[in-house]
Amino acid sequence: MNTVLLVLLCNALSCFIISTILFQFMNGKYKKSSRNRYVYIVIETGTVIFTFCINMLNNSMLNLAVWGVLTGIIAYVLYYEDMDKPLRRIIECEALVFCMSVCESLGVILLQCILQVIDIKNVNETMLYCLEVTFSKVILIFLYYTFINRYVKKSDVPYSKTRYIMYGIILIYSLINMSVIVENFKNGEENYLCAVNMGCIVLADLYLLYFVKMADEKNYYEKQLIALEQQAKVQYEYYLTQTEKYDQTVQILHDVNKHIKAIEGLYSAEKEQSAGEYAAKIRELLKPLIPVRYTENPILNILLTDKEAVMREKGISVTIKVDNVNLNFIEPIDITTIFGNLLDNAIEATEKLKGDKYICIKIGAYHKMIVVSIENNCNEVKWKNGLPVSNKEKGGGIGLMNVQSSIKKYDGNLTLKYIGNKFIAELFLNS
């Protein structure tokens, strides 16, 4: 009785694991044809029950054929894509079924190697079947989450090192734990509790690896959200600056007639020198409101003019050299993201210095590439993961992440260097 029950549990576990992975894959890669989530719960449950019944016939070829046909029907009926290509969708899902079969075979081979290494022979047939099911499913789960899911299912979320480390720790722990349990099956011994324990390890692995995956993706999207908030803050500060300039312009325009009459009065009174001085003061008043024409891009002109004014206020010497380049292919939001963040970082690093401070901005062209160099003197730079560490407690480094994200749109590249007491940011954009 115990033997029959154990075989039933092993078959149920096998069908549940394969069905769970299959539906996870399709739910993540395709769109659902029905909005009723209970339809998918019922179909997934029915798939487990139906394949369990087929599995009990103990015919591996029939089992594989049923999984293949069932997978094709589910992929065709219950899912779709924007550019709907049902044949490709079915082939991808069938390929996943084939990959899972290969992974299970690798798990069985690994089990045979372990049994040979620790010199365990004459394992009871039922216990051996349980071992094959559990080892094959552990390897399947690990390979699916580590490799298959990454390369078959396209995702914008990169795999972090932490995710790989956690996957490795879980796999090693599971294999060691299961290898120790295997000792209880030597010389034909039967140990049903140990067999059930191994099944629990498989289920734990399935949900632990899924949890690690979701936690890693959650962390990635949280960083993306912070990056968007930081980018919105840059845009908002830029908007406030322009609003302030607009208010100043309105004030000057409001008094323009008075200024003109005052200058005319001075000329009428033959006070040309005083009139000239008055006009010079008006020009100085208007100067901050008129952007310098560095390039053909008006957004960049305004931004460079604003940042130059900030630098001079902080006692920073500014050099801006711009060749005859066309930057109009860059979106306005990317202009403020790239140049706004890099210049803000340069100002933040330079203003802390005592003595001479400088920032040098160069924009030129090399073949079909736009080359930008921003150099500033600064204190020693600390690095983490290839990026300089910001002194900001929250959101530090997010600005550079935004810059890199914008540069990627133009097949560009950002290089950061610290030489002596100089920090250099060089970027290339494909025009």
Coordinates of C-alpha atoms in Angstrom, one line a residue:
M1 CA 0.0 0.0 0.0
N2 CA 2.8 2.4 0.9
T3 CA 4.6 1.6 -2.3
V4 CA 1.5 2.4 -4.5
L5 CA 0.9 5.6 -2.6
L6 CA 4.5 6.7 -3.0
V7 CA 4.4 6.1 -6.8
L8 CA 1.2 8.1 -7.0
L9 CA 2.8 11.0 -5.1
C10 CA 5.9 10.9 -7.4
N11 CA 3.8 11.0 -10.5
A12 CA 1.6 13.8 -9.1
L13 CA 4.8 15.7 -8.2
S14 CA 6.3 15.2 -11.7
C15 CA 3.1 16.4 -13.5
F16 CA 2.7 19.4 -11.1
I17 CA 6.3 20.6 -11.6
I18 CA 6.2 20.4 -15.4
S19 CA 2.7 22.0 -15.6
T20 CA 3.7 24.8 -13.2
I21 CA 6.8 25.6 -15.2
L22 CA 5.0 25.4 -18.6
F23 CA 2.2 27.8 -17.5
Q24 CA 4.7 30.2 -15.8
F25 CA 6.5 30.3 -19.1
M26 CA 3.4 31.0 -21.2
N27 CA 2.0 33.5 -18.7
G28 CA 5.2 35.5 -18.8
K29 CA 5.8 35.4 -22.5
Y30 CA 2.4 35.7 -24.1
K31 CA -0.9 37.5 -23.5
K32 CA -3.9 35.6 -22.2
S33 CA -6.9 35.2 -24.5
S34 CA -9.4 35.2 -21.6
R35 CA -9.6 37.8 -18.8
N36 CA -11.1 35.2 -16.5
R37 CA -8.2 34.0 -14.3
Y38 CA -10.3 31.0 -13.1
V39 CA -10.2 29.6 -16.7
Y40 CA -6.4 29.2 -16.4
I41 CA -6.6 27.8 -12.9
V42 CA -9.1 25.2 -14.1
I43 CA -7.0 24.4 -17.2
E44 CA -3.8 24.1 -15.3
T45 CA -5.4 21.8 -12.7
G46 CA -7.0 19.8 -15.4
T47 CA -3.6 19.5 -17.2
V48 CA -2.0 18.1 -14.0
I49 CA -4.8 15.6 -13.4
F50 CA -4.9 14.4 -17.1
T51 CA -1.2 14.0 -17.5
F52 CA -1.1 12.3 -14.1
C53 CA -3.5 9.7 -15.4
I54 CA -1.4 9.2 -18.6
N55 CA 1.8 9.0 -16.5
M56 CA 0.3 6.1 -14.5
L57 CA 0.3 4.0 -17.7
N58 CA 4.1 4.0 -17.4
N59 CA 4.7 4.6 -21.2
S60 CA 7.3 7.3 -21.7
M61 CA 6.7 7.8 -25.4
L62 CA 2.9 8.2 -24.9
N63 CA 3.6 10.6 -22.0
L64 CA 5.9 12.8 -24.1
A65 CA 3.4 12.7 -27.0
V66 CA 0.5 13.8 -24.7
W67 CA 2.6 16.7 -23.3
G68 CA 3.5 17.8 -26.8
V69 CA -0.1 17.8 -28.1
L70 CA -1.6 19.3 -24.9
T71 CA 1.0 22.1 -24.9
G72 CA 0.3 23.0 -28.6
I73 CA -3.5 23.2 -27.9
I74 CA -3.1 25.3 -24.8
A75 CA -0.6 27.7 -26.5
Y76 CA -2.9 28.1 -29.5
V77 CA -6.2 28.5 -27.7
L78 CA -5.4 30.3 -24.5
Y79 CA -2.6 32.7 -25.5
Y80 CA -1.8 35.2 -28.2
E81 CA 0.8 37.9 -29.2
D82 CA 0.5 41.4 -30.6
M83 CA 2.1 40.2 -33.9
D84 CA 0.2 37.0 -33.6
K85 CA 2.1 34.1 -35.1
P86 CA 0.5 30.9 -33.6
L87 CA 2.9 28.5 -35.3
R88 CA 5.9 30.2 -33.8
R89 CA 4.2 30.3 -30.4
I90 CA 3.5 26.6 -30.6
I91 CA 7.0 25.8 -31.7
E92 CA 8.5 27.8 -28.8
C93 CA 6.3 25.9 -26.3
E94 CA 7.1 22.5 -27.8
A95 CA 10.8 23.4 -27.7
L96 CA 10.4 24.1 -24.0
V97 CA 8.8 20.7 -23.4
F98 CA 11.8 19.1 -25.3
C99 CA 14.2 21.1 -23.2
M100 CA 12.5 20.0 -20.0
S101 CA 12.8 16.3 -21.1
V102 CA 16.5 16.8 -21.7
C103 CA 16.9 18.5 -18.3
E104 CA 15.2 15.5 -16.6
S105 CA 17.5 13.1 -18.4
L106 CA 20.5 15.1 -17.0
G107 CA 19.0 14.8 -13.5
V108 CA 18.8 11.0 -13.9
I109 CA 22.4 10.8 -15.1
L110 CA 23.5 12.9 -12.2
L111 CA 21.7 10.5 -9.8
Q112 CA 23.5 7.5 -11.3
C113 CA 26.9 9.3 -10.9
I114 CA 26.1 10.1 -7.2
L115 CA 25.1 6.5 -6.6
Q116 CA 28.3 5.2 -8.2
V117 CA 30.5 7.7 -6.3
I118 CA 29.1 6.9 -2.9
D119 CA 28.9 3.2 -3.8
I120 CA 25.2 2.5 -3.3
K121 CA 23.9 -0.5 -5.0
N122 CA 20.8 -2.7 -5.1
V123 CA 18.4 0.2 -4.5
N124 CA 14.8 -0.8 -4.2
E125 CA 12.9 -0.3 -7.5
T126 CA 10.3 2.0 -6.0
M127 CA 12.9 4.0 -4.1
L128 CA 15.0 4.3 -7.2
Y129 CA 12.0 5.7 -9.1
C130 CA 11.4 8.3 -6.4
L131 CA 15.1 9.3 -6.5
E132 CA 14.9 9.6 -10.3
V133 CA 11.8 11.8 -10.1
T134 CA 13.2 14.1 -7.4
F135 CA 16.7 14.5 -8.9
S136 CA 15.4 15.1 -12.4
K137 CA 13.0 17.7 -11.2
V138 CA 15.6 19.6 -9.1
I139 CA 17.9 19.8 -12.1
L140 CA 14.9 20.8 -14.3
I141 CA 13.9 23.6 -12.0
F142 CA 17.4 24.9 -11.6
L143 CA 18.2 24.9 -15.3
Y144 CA 14.9 26.4 -16.2
Y145 CA 15.2 29.4 -13.9
T146 CA 19.0 29.9 -14.5
F147 CA 19.3 29.4 -18.3
I148 CA 16.2 28.4 -20.2
N149 CA 13.9 31.1 -18.9
R150 CA 16.6 33.7 -19.6
Y151 CA 17.3 32.9 -23.2
V152 CA 13.9 31.6 -24.4
K153 CA 11.8 34.2 -22.7
K154 CA 12.8 37.7 -23.8
S155 CA 12.9 40.1 -20.8
D156 CA 14.0 43.6 -20.1
V157 CA 15.1 42.6 -16.6
P158 CA 18.8 41.6 -16.4
Y159 CA 19.9 38.7 -14.2
S160 CA 21.8 40.1 -11.2
K161 CA 24.9 38.4 -9.7
T162 CA 22.9 38.0 -6.5
R163 CA 20.3 35.9 -8.3
Y164 CA 22.9 33.6 -9.7
I165 CA 24.5 33.2 -6.3
M166 CA 21.2 32.4 -4.6
Y167 CA 20.3 29.9 -7.3
G168 CA 23.7 28.2 -6.8
I169 CA 23.4 28.1 -3.0
I170 CA 19.9 26.6 -3.3
L171 CA 21.1 24.0 -5.8
I172 CA 24.2 22.9 -3.8
Y173 CA 22.2 22.7 -0.6
S174 CA 19.5 20.6 -2.2
L175 CA 21.9 18.2 -3.9
I176 CA 23.9 17.7 -0.6
N177 CA 20.8 17.2 1.4
M178 CA 19.4 14.7 -1.1
S179 CA 22.7 12.9 -1.4
V180 CA 22.7 12.4 2.4
I181 CA 19.2 11.1 2.2
V182 CA 20.2 8.6 -0.5
E183 CA 22.3 6.8 2.1
N184 CA 19.0 5.6 3.6
F185 CA 18.2 3.6 0.4
K186 CA 21.3 1.4 0.3
N187 CA 21.0 -2.4 0.2
G188 CA 17.4 -2.3 -0.9
E189 CA 16.1 -0.5 2.2
E190 CA 12.8 1.3 2.0
N191 CA 12.3 4.6 3.8
Y192 CA 9.1 6.3 2.9
L193 CA 9.6 9.4 5.1
C194 CA 12.9 10.1 3.4
A195 CA 11.3 9.8 0.0
V196 CA 8.5 12.2 1.0
N197 CA 11.2 14.5 2.4
M198 CA 12.9 14.6 -1.0
G199 CA 9.6 15.5 -2.6
C200 CA 9.3 18.4 -0.2
I201 CA 12.8 19.6 -1.1
V202 CA 11.7 19.7 -4.8
L203 CA 8.6 21.7 -4.0
A204 CA 10.7 24.1 -1.8
D205 CA 13.2 24.6 -4.6
L206 CA 10.4 25.4 -7.1
Y207 CA 9.0 28.2 -5.0
L208 CA 12.3 29.4 -3.6
L209 CA 13.8 29.9 -7.1
Y210 CA 10.6 31.6 -8.2
F211 CA 10.7 33.8 -5.1
V212 CA 14.3 34.8 -5.8
K213 CA 13.4 35.6 -9.4
M214 CA 10.4 37.8 -8.4
A215 CA 12.5 39.5 -5.7
D216 CA 15.3 40.3 -8.2
E217 CA 12.8 41.7 -10.7
K218 CA 11.1 43.7 -8.0
N219 CA 14.4 45.2 -7.0
Y220 CA 15.2 46.1 -10.6
Y221 CA 11.8 47.8 -11.2
E222 CA 12.2 49.7 -7.9
K223 CA 15.5 51.1 -9.2
Q224 CA 13.9 51.9 -12.5
L225 CA 11.2 53.8 -10.6
I226 CA 13.7 55.8 -8.6
A227 CA 15.5 56.6 -11.9
L228 CA 12.3 57.9 -13.4
E229 CA 11.6 60.0 -10.3
Q230 CA 15.1 61.4 -10.5
Q231 CA 14.7 62.2 -14.2
A232 CA 11.3 63.8 -13.5
K233 CA 13.0 65.9 -10.7
V234 CA 15.7 67.1 -13.2
Q235 CA 12.9 68.1 -15.7
Y236 CA 11.0 69.8 -12.9
E237 CA 14.0 71.8 -11.8
Y238 CA 14.7 72.8 -15.4
Y239 CA 11.0 73.9 -15.7
L240 CA 11.3 76.0 -12.5
T241 CA 14.5 77.7 -13.9
Q242 CA 12.7 78.6 -17.1
T243 CA 9.7 79.9 -15.2
E244 CA 11.9 82.1 -13.1
K245 CA 13.5 83.4 -16.3
Y246 CA 10.1 84.1 -17.8
D247 CA 9.1 86.1 -14.7
Q248 CA 12.3 88.1 -15.0
T249 CA 11.6 88.7 -18.7
V250 CA 8.0 89.9 -17.9
Q251 CA 9.3 92.3 -15.3
I252 CA 11.9 93.8 -17.7
L253 CA 9.3 94.0 -20.5
H254 CA 6.9 95.7 -18.1
D255 CA 9.4 98.5 -17.5
V256 CA 10.9 98.6 -21.1
N257 CA 9.1 101.8 -22.0
K258 CA 10.4 103.5 -18.9
H259 CA 14.0 102.4 -19.7
I260 CA 13.6 103.7 -23.3
K261 CA 12.3 107.0 -22.1
A262 CA 15.1 107.3 -19.6
I263 CA 17.7 106.7 -22.3
E264 CA 16.0 109.1 -24.6
G265 CA 15.9 111.7 -21.8
L266 CA 19.7 111.3 -21.2
Y267 CA 20.4 111.7 -24.9
S268 CA 18.2 114.8 -25.1
A269 CA 20.1 116.3 -22.2
E270 CA 23.3 115.5 -24.1
K271 CA 24.4 113.1 -21.5
E272 CA 25.7 110.4 -23.9
Q273 CA 28.1 108.8 -21.5
S274 CA 25.3 108.3 -18.9
A275 CA 23.0 107.0 -21.6
G276 CA 25.6 104.5 -22.7
E277 CA 26.2 103.3 -19.1
Y278 CA 22.4 103.0 -18.7
A279 CA 22.1 100.9 -21.9
A280 CA 25.1 98.7 -20.8
K281 CA 23.3 98.0 -17.5
I282 CA 20.1 97.0 -19.4
R283 CA 22.2 94.7 -21.6
E284 CA 23.7 93.0 -18.5
L285 CA 20.2 92.6 -17.1
L286 CA 19.1 90.9 -20.3
K287 CA 22.2 88.8 -20.8
P288 CA 21.2 85.9 -18.5
L289 CA 17.9 85.7 -20.2
I290 CA 19.3 85.2 -23.7
P291 CA 20.8 81.7 -24.3
V292 CA 24.2 81.6 -26.0
R293 CA 24.1 79.9 -29.4
Y294 CA 26.5 77.0 -28.9
T295 CA 24.8 74.6 -31.2
E296 CA 21.8 74.3 -33.5
N297 CA 19.9 72.6 -30.7
P298 CA 17.9 75.3 -28.7
I299 CA 17.3 73.0 -25.7
L300 CA 21.1 72.3 -25.3
N301 CA 21.8 76.0 -25.7
I302 CA 19.4 76.9 -22.9
L303 CA 20.8 74.2 -20.7
L304 CA 24.5 75.1 -21.2
T305 CA 23.7 78.8 -20.6
D306 CA 21.9 77.9 -17.4
K307 CA 24.6 75.6 -16.1
E308 CA 27.4 78.1 -17.1
A309 CA 25.6 80.7 -14.9
V310 CA 25.5 78.3 -12.0
M311 CA 29.2 77.4 -12.4
R312 CA 30.2 81.1 -12.4
E313 CA 28.1 81.7 -9.3
K314 CA 30.0 79.0 -7.5
G315 CA 33.4 80.4 -8.6
I316 CA 34.1 77.6 -11.2
S317 CA 36.0 78.5 -14.3
V318 CA 34.1 77.3 -17.4
T319 CA 35.3 76.4 -20.9
I320 CA 32.8 75.4 -23.5
K321 CA 34.1 74.3 -27.0
V322 CA 31.5 73.2 -29.5
D323 CA 32.3 72.3 -33.1
N324 CA 29.9 72.6 -35.9
V325 CA 27.8 69.5 -35.0
N326 CA 24.1 68.7 -35.5
L327 CA 22.5 67.4 -32.3
N328 CA 18.9 67.8 -33.4
F329 CA 18.5 64.0 -33.6
I330 CA 18.6 63.8 -29.8
E331 CA 15.2 63.9 -28.1
P332 CA 14.8 67.0 -25.8
I333 CA 14.2 64.8 -22.7
D334 CA 17.5 62.9 -23.5
I335 CA 19.4 66.2 -23.9
T336 CA 18.3 67.3 -20.4
T337 CA 18.9 63.8 -19.0
I338 CA 22.4 63.3 -20.4
F339 CA 23.9 66.8 -20.1
G340 CA 21.9 67.9 -17.1
N341 CA 23.0 64.9 -15.0
L342 CA 26.6 64.9 -16.1
L343 CA 27.0 68.7 -15.6
D344 CA 25.2 68.5 -12.2
N345 CA 27.7 65.8 -11.1
A346 CA 30.6 67.8 -12.3
I347 CA 29.4 70.9 -10.4
E348 CA 28.7 68.9 -7.3
A349 CA 32.2 67.4 -7.3
T350 CA 34.0 70.7 -8.2
E351 CA 32.3 73.1 -5.8
K352 CA 33.7 71.2 -2.8
L353 CA 37.3 72.0 -3.8
K354 CA 39.4 74.8 -2.3
G355 CA 41.4 76.9 -4.7
D356 CA 41.1 76.7 -8.5
K357 CA 38.0 75.0 -9.9
Y358 CA 37.3 74.3 -13.5
I359 CA 34.9 72.5 -15.8
C360 CA 35.7 72.0 -19.5
I361 CA 33.0 70.9 -21.9
K362 CA 33.9 69.8 -25.4
I363 CA 31.4 68.6 -28.1
G364 CA 32.7 67.5 -31.5
A365 CA 32.2 64.9 -34.2
Y366 CA 34.2 61.8 -35.3
H367 CA 32.9 60.2 -38.5
K368 CA 29.2 59.7 -37.8
M369 CA 29.6 59.8 -34.1
I370 CA 29.0 62.7 -31.7
V371 CA 31.8 62.9 -29.1
V372 CA 31.2 64.7 -25.8
S373 CA 33.8 65.2 -23.1
I374 CA 33.2 66.8 -19.7
E375 CA 36.3 67.3 -17.6
N376 CA 36.5 68.7 -14.1
N377 CA 39.0 68.7 -11.2
C378 CA 37.8 67.0 -8.0
N379 CA 38.8 65.2 -4.9
E380 CA 39.5 61.4 -4.9
V381 CA 36.7 59.4 -6.4
K382 CA 35.4 56.2 -4.9
W383 CA 34.0 53.5 -7.2
K384 CA 31.4 50.8 -6.9
N385 CA 30.4 48.5 -9.8
G386 CA 32.2 50.6 -12.3
L387 CA 30.4 53.8 -11.3
P388 CA 31.6 56.7 -9.0
V389 CA 29.9 56.7 -5.6
S390 CA 27.8 59.7 -4.9
N391 CA 27.6 61.4 -1.5
K392 CA 23.8 61.6 -1.8
E393 CA 22.2 59.3 0.7
K394 CA 19.3 58.4 -1.5
G395 CA 19.3 58.1 -5.3
G396 CA 23.0 58.2 -5.5
G397 CA 24.2 56.9 -8.9
I398 CA 20.6 56.9 -10.3
G399 CA 21.5 60.0 -12.5
L400 CA 24.2 58.0 -14.3
M401 CA 21.8 55.1 -14.7
N402 CA 19.5 57.5 -16.5
V403 CA 22.3 58.8 -18.6
Q404 CA 23.3 55.3 -19.7
S405 CA 19.7 54.5 -20.5
S406 CA 19.4 57.6 -22.7
I407 CA 22.7 56.9 -24.4
K408 CA 21.7 53.4 -25.3
K409 CA 18.9 54.8 -27.5
Y410 CA 21.5 56.2 -29.8
D411 CA 23.8 53.1 -29.8
G412 CA 26.2 55.2 -27.7
N413 CA 28.7 54.5 -24.9
L414 CA 29.7 56.3 -21.7
T415 CA 33.2 56.1 -20.3
L416 CA 34.1 57.5 -16.9
K417 CA 37.8 58.0 -15.9
Y418 CA 39.7 59.5 -12.9
I419 CA 43.2 60.6 -13.7
G420 CA 45.2 62.4 -11.0
N421 CA 42.8 65.0 -9.7
K422 CA 40.7 65.1 -12.9
F423 CA 37.4 63.3 -13.6
I424 CA 36.5 62.8 -17.2
A425 CA 33.2 61.7 -18.6
E426 CA 33.3 60.8 -22.3
L427 CA 30.3 59.7 -24.3
F428 CA 29.8 58.7 -27.9
L429 CA 26.4 59.0 -29.7
N430 CA 25.6 57.5 -33.1
S431 CA 24.0 60.3 -35.2

